[in-house]
PDB file of C-alpha atoms and ligand atoms in Angstrom:
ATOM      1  CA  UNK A 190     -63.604-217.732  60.102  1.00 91.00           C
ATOM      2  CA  UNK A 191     -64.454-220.994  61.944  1.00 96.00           C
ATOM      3  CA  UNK A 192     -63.011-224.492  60.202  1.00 97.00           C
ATOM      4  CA  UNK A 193     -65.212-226.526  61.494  1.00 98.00           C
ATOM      5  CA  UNK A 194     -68.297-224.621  59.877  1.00 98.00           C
ATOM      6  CA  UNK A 195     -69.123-226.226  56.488  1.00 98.00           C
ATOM      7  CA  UNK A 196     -72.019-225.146  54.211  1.00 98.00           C
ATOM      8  CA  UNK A 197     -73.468-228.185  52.174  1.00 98.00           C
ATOM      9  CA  UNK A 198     -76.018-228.842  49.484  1.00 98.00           C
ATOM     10  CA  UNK A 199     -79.370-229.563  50.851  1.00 98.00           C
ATOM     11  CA  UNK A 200     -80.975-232.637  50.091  1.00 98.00           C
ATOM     12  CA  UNK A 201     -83.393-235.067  50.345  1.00 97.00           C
ATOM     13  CA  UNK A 202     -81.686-237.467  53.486  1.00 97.00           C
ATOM     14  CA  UNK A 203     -80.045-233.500  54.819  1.00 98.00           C
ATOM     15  CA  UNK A 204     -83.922-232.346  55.084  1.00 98.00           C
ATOM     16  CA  UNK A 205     -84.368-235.300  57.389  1.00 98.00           C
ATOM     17  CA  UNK A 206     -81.598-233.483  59.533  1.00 98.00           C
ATOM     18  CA  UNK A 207     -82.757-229.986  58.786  1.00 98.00           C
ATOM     19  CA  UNK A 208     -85.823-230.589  60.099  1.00 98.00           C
ATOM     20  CA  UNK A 209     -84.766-231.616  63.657  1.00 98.00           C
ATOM     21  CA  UNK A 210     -82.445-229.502  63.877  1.00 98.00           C
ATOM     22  CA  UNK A 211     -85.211-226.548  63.370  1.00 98.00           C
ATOM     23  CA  UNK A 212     -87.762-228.659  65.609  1.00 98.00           C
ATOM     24  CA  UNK A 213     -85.030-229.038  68.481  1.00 98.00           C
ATOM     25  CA  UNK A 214     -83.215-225.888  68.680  1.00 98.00           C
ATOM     26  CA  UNK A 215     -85.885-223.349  67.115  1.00 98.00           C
ATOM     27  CA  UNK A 216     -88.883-220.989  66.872  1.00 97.00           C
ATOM     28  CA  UNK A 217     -90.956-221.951  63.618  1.00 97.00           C
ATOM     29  CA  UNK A 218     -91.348-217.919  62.550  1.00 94.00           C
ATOM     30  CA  UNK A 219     -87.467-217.981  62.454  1.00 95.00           C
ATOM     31  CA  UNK A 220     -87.145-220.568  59.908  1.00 97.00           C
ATOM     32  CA  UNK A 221     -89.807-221.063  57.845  1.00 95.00           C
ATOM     33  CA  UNK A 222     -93.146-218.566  55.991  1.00 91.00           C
ATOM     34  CA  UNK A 223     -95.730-218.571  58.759  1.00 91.00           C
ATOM     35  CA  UNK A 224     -98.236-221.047  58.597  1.00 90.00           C
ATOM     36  CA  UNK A 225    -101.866-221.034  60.484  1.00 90.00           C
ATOM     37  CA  UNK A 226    -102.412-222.347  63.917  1.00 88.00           C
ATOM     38  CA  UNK A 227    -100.957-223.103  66.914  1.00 87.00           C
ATOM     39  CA  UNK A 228     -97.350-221.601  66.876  1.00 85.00           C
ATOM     40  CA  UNK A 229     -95.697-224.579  68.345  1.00 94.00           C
ATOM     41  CA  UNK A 230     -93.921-227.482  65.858  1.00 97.00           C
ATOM     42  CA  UNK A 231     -96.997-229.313  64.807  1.00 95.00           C
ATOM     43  CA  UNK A 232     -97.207-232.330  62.437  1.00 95.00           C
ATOM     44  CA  UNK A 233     -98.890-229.588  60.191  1.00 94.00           C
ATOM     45  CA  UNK A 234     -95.761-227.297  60.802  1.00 96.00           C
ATOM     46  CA  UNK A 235     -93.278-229.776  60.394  1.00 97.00           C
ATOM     47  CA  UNK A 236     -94.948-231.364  57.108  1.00 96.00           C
ATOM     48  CA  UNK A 237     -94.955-227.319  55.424  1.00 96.00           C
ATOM     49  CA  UNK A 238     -91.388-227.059  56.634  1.00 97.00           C
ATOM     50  CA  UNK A 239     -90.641-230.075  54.217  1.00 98.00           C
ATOM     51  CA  UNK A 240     -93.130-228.731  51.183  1.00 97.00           C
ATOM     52  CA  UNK A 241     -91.413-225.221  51.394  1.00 97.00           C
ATOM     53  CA  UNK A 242     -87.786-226.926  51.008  1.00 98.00           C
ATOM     54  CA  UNK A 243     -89.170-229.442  48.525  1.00 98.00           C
ATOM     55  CA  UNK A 244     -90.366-226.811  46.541  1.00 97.00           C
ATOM     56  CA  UNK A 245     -88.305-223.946  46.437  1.00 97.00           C
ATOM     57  CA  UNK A 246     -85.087-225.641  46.174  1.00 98.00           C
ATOM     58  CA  UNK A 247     -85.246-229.801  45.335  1.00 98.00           C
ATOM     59  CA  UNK A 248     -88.093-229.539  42.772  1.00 96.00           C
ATOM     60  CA  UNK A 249     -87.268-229.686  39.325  1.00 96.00           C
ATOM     61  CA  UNK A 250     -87.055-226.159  38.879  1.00 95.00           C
ATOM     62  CA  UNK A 251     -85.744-224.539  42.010  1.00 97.00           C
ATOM     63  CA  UNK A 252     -86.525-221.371  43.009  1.00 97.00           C
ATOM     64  CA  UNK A 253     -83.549-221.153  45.461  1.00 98.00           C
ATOM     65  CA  UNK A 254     -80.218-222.430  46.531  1.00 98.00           C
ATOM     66  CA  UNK A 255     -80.378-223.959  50.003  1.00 98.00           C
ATOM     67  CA  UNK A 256     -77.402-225.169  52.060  1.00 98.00           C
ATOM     68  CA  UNK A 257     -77.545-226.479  55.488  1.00 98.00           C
ATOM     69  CA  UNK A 258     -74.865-225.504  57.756  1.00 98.00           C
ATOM     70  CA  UNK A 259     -72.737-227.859  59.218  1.00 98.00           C
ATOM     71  CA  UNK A 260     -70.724-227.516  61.958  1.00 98.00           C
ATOM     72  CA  UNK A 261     -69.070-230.120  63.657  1.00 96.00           C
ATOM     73  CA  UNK A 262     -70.722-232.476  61.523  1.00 96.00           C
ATOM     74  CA  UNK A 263     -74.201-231.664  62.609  1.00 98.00           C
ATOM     75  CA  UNK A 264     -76.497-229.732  60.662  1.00 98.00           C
ATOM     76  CA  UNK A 265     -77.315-226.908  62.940  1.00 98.00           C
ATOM     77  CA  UNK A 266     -79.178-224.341  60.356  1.00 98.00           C
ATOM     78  CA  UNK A 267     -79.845-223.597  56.739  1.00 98.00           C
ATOM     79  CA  UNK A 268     -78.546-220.556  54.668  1.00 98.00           C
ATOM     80  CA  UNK A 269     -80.658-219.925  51.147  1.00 98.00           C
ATOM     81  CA  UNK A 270     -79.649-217.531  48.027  1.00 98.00           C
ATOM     82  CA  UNK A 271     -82.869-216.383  46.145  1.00 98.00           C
ATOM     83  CA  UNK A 272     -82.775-214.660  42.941  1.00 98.00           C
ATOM     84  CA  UNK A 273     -84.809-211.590  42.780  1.00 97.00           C
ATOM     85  CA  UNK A 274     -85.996-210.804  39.677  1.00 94.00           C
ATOM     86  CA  UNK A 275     -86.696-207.202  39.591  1.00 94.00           C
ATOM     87  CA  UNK A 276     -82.400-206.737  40.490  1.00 94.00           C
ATOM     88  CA  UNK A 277     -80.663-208.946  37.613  1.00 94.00           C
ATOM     89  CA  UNK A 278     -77.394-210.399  38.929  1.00 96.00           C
ATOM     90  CA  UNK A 279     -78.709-209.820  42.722  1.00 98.00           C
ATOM     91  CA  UNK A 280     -79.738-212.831  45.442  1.00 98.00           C
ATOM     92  CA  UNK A 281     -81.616-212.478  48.650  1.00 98.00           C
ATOM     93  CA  UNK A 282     -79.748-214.135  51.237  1.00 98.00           C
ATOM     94  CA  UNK A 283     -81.512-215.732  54.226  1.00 97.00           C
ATOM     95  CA  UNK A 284     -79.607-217.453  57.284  1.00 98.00           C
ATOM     96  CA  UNK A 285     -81.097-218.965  60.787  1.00 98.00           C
ATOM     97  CA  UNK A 286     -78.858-220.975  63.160  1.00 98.00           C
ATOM     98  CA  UNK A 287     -80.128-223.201  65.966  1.00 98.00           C
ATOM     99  CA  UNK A 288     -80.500-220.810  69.136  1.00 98.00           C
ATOM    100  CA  UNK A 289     -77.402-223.272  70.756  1.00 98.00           C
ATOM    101  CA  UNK A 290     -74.855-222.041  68.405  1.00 98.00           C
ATOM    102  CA  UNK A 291     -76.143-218.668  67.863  1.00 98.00           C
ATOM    103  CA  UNK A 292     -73.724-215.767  69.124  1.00 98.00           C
ATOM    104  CA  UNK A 293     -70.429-217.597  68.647  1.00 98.00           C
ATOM    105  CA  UNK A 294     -69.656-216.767  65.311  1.00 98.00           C
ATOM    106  CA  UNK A 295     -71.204-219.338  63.573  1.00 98.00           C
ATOM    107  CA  UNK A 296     -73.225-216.818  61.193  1.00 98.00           C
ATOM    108  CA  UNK A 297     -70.032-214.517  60.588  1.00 98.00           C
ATOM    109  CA  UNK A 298     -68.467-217.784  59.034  1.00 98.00           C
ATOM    110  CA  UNK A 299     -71.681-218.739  57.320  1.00 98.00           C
ATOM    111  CA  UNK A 300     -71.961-215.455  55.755  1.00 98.00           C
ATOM    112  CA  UNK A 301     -69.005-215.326  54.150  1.00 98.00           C
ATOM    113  CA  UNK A 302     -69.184-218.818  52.897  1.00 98.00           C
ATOM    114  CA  UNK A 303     -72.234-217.274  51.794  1.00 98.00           C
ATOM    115  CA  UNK A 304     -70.930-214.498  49.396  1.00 98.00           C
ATOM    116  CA  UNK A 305     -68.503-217.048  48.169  1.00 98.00           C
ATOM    117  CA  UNK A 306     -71.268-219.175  47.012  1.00 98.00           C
ATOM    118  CA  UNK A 307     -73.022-216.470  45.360  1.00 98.00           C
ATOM    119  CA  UNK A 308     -69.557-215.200  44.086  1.00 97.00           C
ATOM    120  CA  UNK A 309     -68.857-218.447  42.176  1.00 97.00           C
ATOM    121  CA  UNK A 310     -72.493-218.262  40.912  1.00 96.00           C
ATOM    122  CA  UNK A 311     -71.480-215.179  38.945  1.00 96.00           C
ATOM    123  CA  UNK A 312     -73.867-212.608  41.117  1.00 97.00           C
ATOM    124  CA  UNK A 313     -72.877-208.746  41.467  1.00 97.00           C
ATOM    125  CA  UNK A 314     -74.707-208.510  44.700  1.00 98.00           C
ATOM    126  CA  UNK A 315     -76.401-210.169  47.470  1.00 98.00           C
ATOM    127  CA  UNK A 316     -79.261-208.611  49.084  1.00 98.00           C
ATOM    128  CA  UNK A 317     -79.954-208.542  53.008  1.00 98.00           C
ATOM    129  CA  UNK A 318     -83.461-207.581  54.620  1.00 98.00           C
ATOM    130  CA  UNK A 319     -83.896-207.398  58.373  1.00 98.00           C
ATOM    131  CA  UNK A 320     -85.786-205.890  61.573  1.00 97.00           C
ATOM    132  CA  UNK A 321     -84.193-202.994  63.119  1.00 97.00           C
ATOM    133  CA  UNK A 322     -84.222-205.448  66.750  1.00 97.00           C
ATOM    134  CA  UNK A 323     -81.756-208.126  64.905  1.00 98.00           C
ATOM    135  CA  UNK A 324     -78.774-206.328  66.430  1.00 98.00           C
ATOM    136  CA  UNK A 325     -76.760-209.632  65.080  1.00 98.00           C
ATOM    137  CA  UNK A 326     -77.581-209.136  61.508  1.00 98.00           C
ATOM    138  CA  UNK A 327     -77.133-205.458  61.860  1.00 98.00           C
ATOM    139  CA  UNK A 328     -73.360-206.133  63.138  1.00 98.00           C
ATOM    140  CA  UNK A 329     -72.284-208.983  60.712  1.00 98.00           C
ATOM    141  CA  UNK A 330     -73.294-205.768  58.000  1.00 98.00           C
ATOM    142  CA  UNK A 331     -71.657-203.230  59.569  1.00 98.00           C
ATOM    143  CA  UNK A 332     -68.493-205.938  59.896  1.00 96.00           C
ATOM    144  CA  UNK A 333     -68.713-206.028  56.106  1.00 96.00           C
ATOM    145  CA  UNK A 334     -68.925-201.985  55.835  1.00 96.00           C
ATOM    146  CA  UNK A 335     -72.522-202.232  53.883  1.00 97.00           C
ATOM    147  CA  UNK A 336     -75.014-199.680  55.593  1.00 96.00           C
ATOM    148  CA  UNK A 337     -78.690-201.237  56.506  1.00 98.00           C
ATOM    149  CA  UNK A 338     -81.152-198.843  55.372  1.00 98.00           C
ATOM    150  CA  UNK A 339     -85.108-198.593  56.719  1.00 98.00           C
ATOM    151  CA  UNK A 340     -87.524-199.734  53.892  1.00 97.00           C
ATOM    152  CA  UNK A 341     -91.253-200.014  55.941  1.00 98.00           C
ATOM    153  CA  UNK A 342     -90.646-202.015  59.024  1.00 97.00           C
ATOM    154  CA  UNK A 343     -87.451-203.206  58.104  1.00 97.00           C
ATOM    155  CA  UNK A 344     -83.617-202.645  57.082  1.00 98.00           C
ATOM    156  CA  UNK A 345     -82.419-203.278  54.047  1.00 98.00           C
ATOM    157  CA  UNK A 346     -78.671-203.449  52.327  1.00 98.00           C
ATOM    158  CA  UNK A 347     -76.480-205.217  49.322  1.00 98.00           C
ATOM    159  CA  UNK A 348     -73.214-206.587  49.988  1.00 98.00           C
ATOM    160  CA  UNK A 349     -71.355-205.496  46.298  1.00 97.00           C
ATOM    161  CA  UNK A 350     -69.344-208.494  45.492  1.00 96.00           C
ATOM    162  CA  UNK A 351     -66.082-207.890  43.396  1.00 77.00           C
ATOM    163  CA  UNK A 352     -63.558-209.820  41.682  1.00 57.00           C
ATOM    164  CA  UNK A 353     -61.618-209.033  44.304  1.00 55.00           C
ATOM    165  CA  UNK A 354     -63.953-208.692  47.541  1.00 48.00           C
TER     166      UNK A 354
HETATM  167  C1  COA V 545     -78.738-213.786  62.732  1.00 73.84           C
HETATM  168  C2  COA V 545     -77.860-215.035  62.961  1.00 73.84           C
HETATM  169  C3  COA V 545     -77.806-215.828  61.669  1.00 73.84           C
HETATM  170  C4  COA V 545     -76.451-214.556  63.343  1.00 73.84           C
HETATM  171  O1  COA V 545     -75.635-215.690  63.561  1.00 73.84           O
HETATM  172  P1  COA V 545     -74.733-215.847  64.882  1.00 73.84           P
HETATM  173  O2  COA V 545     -73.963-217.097  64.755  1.00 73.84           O
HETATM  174  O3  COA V 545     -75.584-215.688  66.067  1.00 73.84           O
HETATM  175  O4  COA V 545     -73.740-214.581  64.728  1.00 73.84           O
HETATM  176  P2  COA V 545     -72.208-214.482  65.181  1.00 73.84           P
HETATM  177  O5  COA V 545     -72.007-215.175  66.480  1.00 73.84           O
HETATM  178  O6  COA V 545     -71.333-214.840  64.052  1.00 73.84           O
HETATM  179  O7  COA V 545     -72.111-212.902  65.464  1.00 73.84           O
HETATM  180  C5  COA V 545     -72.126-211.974  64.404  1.00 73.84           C
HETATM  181  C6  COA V 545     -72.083-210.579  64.985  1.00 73.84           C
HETATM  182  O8  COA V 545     -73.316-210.309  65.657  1.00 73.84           O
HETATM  183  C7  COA V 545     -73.083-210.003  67.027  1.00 73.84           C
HETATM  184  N1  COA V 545     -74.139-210.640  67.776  1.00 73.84           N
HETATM  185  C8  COA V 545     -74.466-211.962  67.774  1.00 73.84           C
HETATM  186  N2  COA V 545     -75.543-212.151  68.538  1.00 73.84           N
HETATM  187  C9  COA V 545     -75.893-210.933  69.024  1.00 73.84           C
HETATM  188  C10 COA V 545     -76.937-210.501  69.878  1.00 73.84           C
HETATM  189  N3  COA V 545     -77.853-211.345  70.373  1.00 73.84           N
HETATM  190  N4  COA V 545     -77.003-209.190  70.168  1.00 73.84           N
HETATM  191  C11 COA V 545     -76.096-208.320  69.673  1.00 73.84           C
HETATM  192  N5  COA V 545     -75.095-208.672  68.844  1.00 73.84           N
HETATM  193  C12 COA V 545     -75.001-209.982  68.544  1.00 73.84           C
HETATM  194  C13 COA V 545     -71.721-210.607  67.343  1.00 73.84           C
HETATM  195  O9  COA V 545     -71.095-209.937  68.421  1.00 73.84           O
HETATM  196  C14 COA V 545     -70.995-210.385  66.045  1.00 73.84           C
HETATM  197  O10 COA V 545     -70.604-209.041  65.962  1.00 73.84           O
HETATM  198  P3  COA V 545     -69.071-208.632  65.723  1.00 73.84           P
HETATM  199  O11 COA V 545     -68.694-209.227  64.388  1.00 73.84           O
HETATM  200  O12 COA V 545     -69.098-207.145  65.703  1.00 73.84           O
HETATM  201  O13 COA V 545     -68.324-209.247  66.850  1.00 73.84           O
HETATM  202  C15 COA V 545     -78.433-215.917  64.115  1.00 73.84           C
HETATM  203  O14 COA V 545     -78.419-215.191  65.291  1.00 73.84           O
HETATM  204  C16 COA V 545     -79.827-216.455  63.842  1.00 73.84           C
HETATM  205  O15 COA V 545     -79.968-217.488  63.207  1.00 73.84           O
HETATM  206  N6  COA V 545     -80.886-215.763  64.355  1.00 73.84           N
HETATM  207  C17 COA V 545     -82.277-216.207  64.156  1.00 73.84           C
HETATM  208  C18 COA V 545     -82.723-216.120  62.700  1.00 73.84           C
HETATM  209  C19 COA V 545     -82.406-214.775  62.087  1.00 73.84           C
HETATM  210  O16 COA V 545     -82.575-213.732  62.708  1.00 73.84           O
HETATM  211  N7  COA V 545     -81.953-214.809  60.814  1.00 73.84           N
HETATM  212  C20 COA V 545     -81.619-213.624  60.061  1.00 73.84           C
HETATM  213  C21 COA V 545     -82.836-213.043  59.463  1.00 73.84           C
HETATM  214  S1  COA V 545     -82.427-211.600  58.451  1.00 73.84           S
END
């Protein structure tokens, strides 16, 4: 685990931050629903990248948990838990890290900060969906001995999370 990787509570002034970290260090389709147009970070872009965290998790009734990861003290990326509500007691976990401070164990930390999150929210399992070509998510599951299986175009797992775990 990496100290100096925090996870924090995302907010209205962290957005702010979110946002260029997202515009500076990433591809839109990585971080946020797809929107139409050009695929570079328009004003359009940007503006939906606000409305989708305003509404999913700083409304009044939030969809989601959203934390942005810090590390350093710069936010460099956002991880989000998402109930699903056909699987009682399961969240969908979603993670992107600026392309700078991918591939040196920044997500490994973030994950398990992760589960601990969803751990002290009282969930029994946290749900991963990914492409078959994200050989990064693919190791940080087989790190964590849960088995990614295909479900249409993608891969699919649940990290069980125990008392213990
Ligand atoms: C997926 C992501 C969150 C992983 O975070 P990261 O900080 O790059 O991952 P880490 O450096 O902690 O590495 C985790 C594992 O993946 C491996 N890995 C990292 N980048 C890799 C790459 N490009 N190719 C192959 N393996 C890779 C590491 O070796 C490590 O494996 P190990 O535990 O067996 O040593 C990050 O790459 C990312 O934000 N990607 C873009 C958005 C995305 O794909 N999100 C997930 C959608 S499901």
């Amino acid at each position: 685990m990496r100290s100096d990787v925090t996870l924090q509570p995302l907010d209205r002034a962290r957005l702010r931050d979110l946002l260029h970290a997202a515009v500076e260090d990433a591809d839109p389709l990585e971080v946020m629903p797809p929107v139409p147009g050009p695929g570079a970070w328009t004003p359009q872009r940007r503006s939906a990248f606000l409305r989708f965290h305003e509404s999913r998790s700083l409304s009044a009734h939030p969809v989601e948990a959203t934390f942005v990861i810090v590390v350093s003290g710069r936010v460099v990326g956002a991880a989000r838990l998402c109930p699903l509500e056909d699987r009682e007691g399961t969240v969908e976990a979603g993670v992107w890290i600026g392309r700078s401070h991918r591939g040196v164990g920044v997500g490994a930390t973030v994950l398990e900060l992760l589960l601990d999150q969803a751990r002290a929210r009282g969930c029994e399992g946290v749900y991963v969906s990914t492409t078959p070509a994200n050989s990064a998510v693919r190791a940080l599951m087989t790190g964590l001995g849960v088995d990614l299986v295909p479900d249409g175009d993608e891969l699919v797992g649940c990290v069980r999370l125990t008392a213990d775990a």
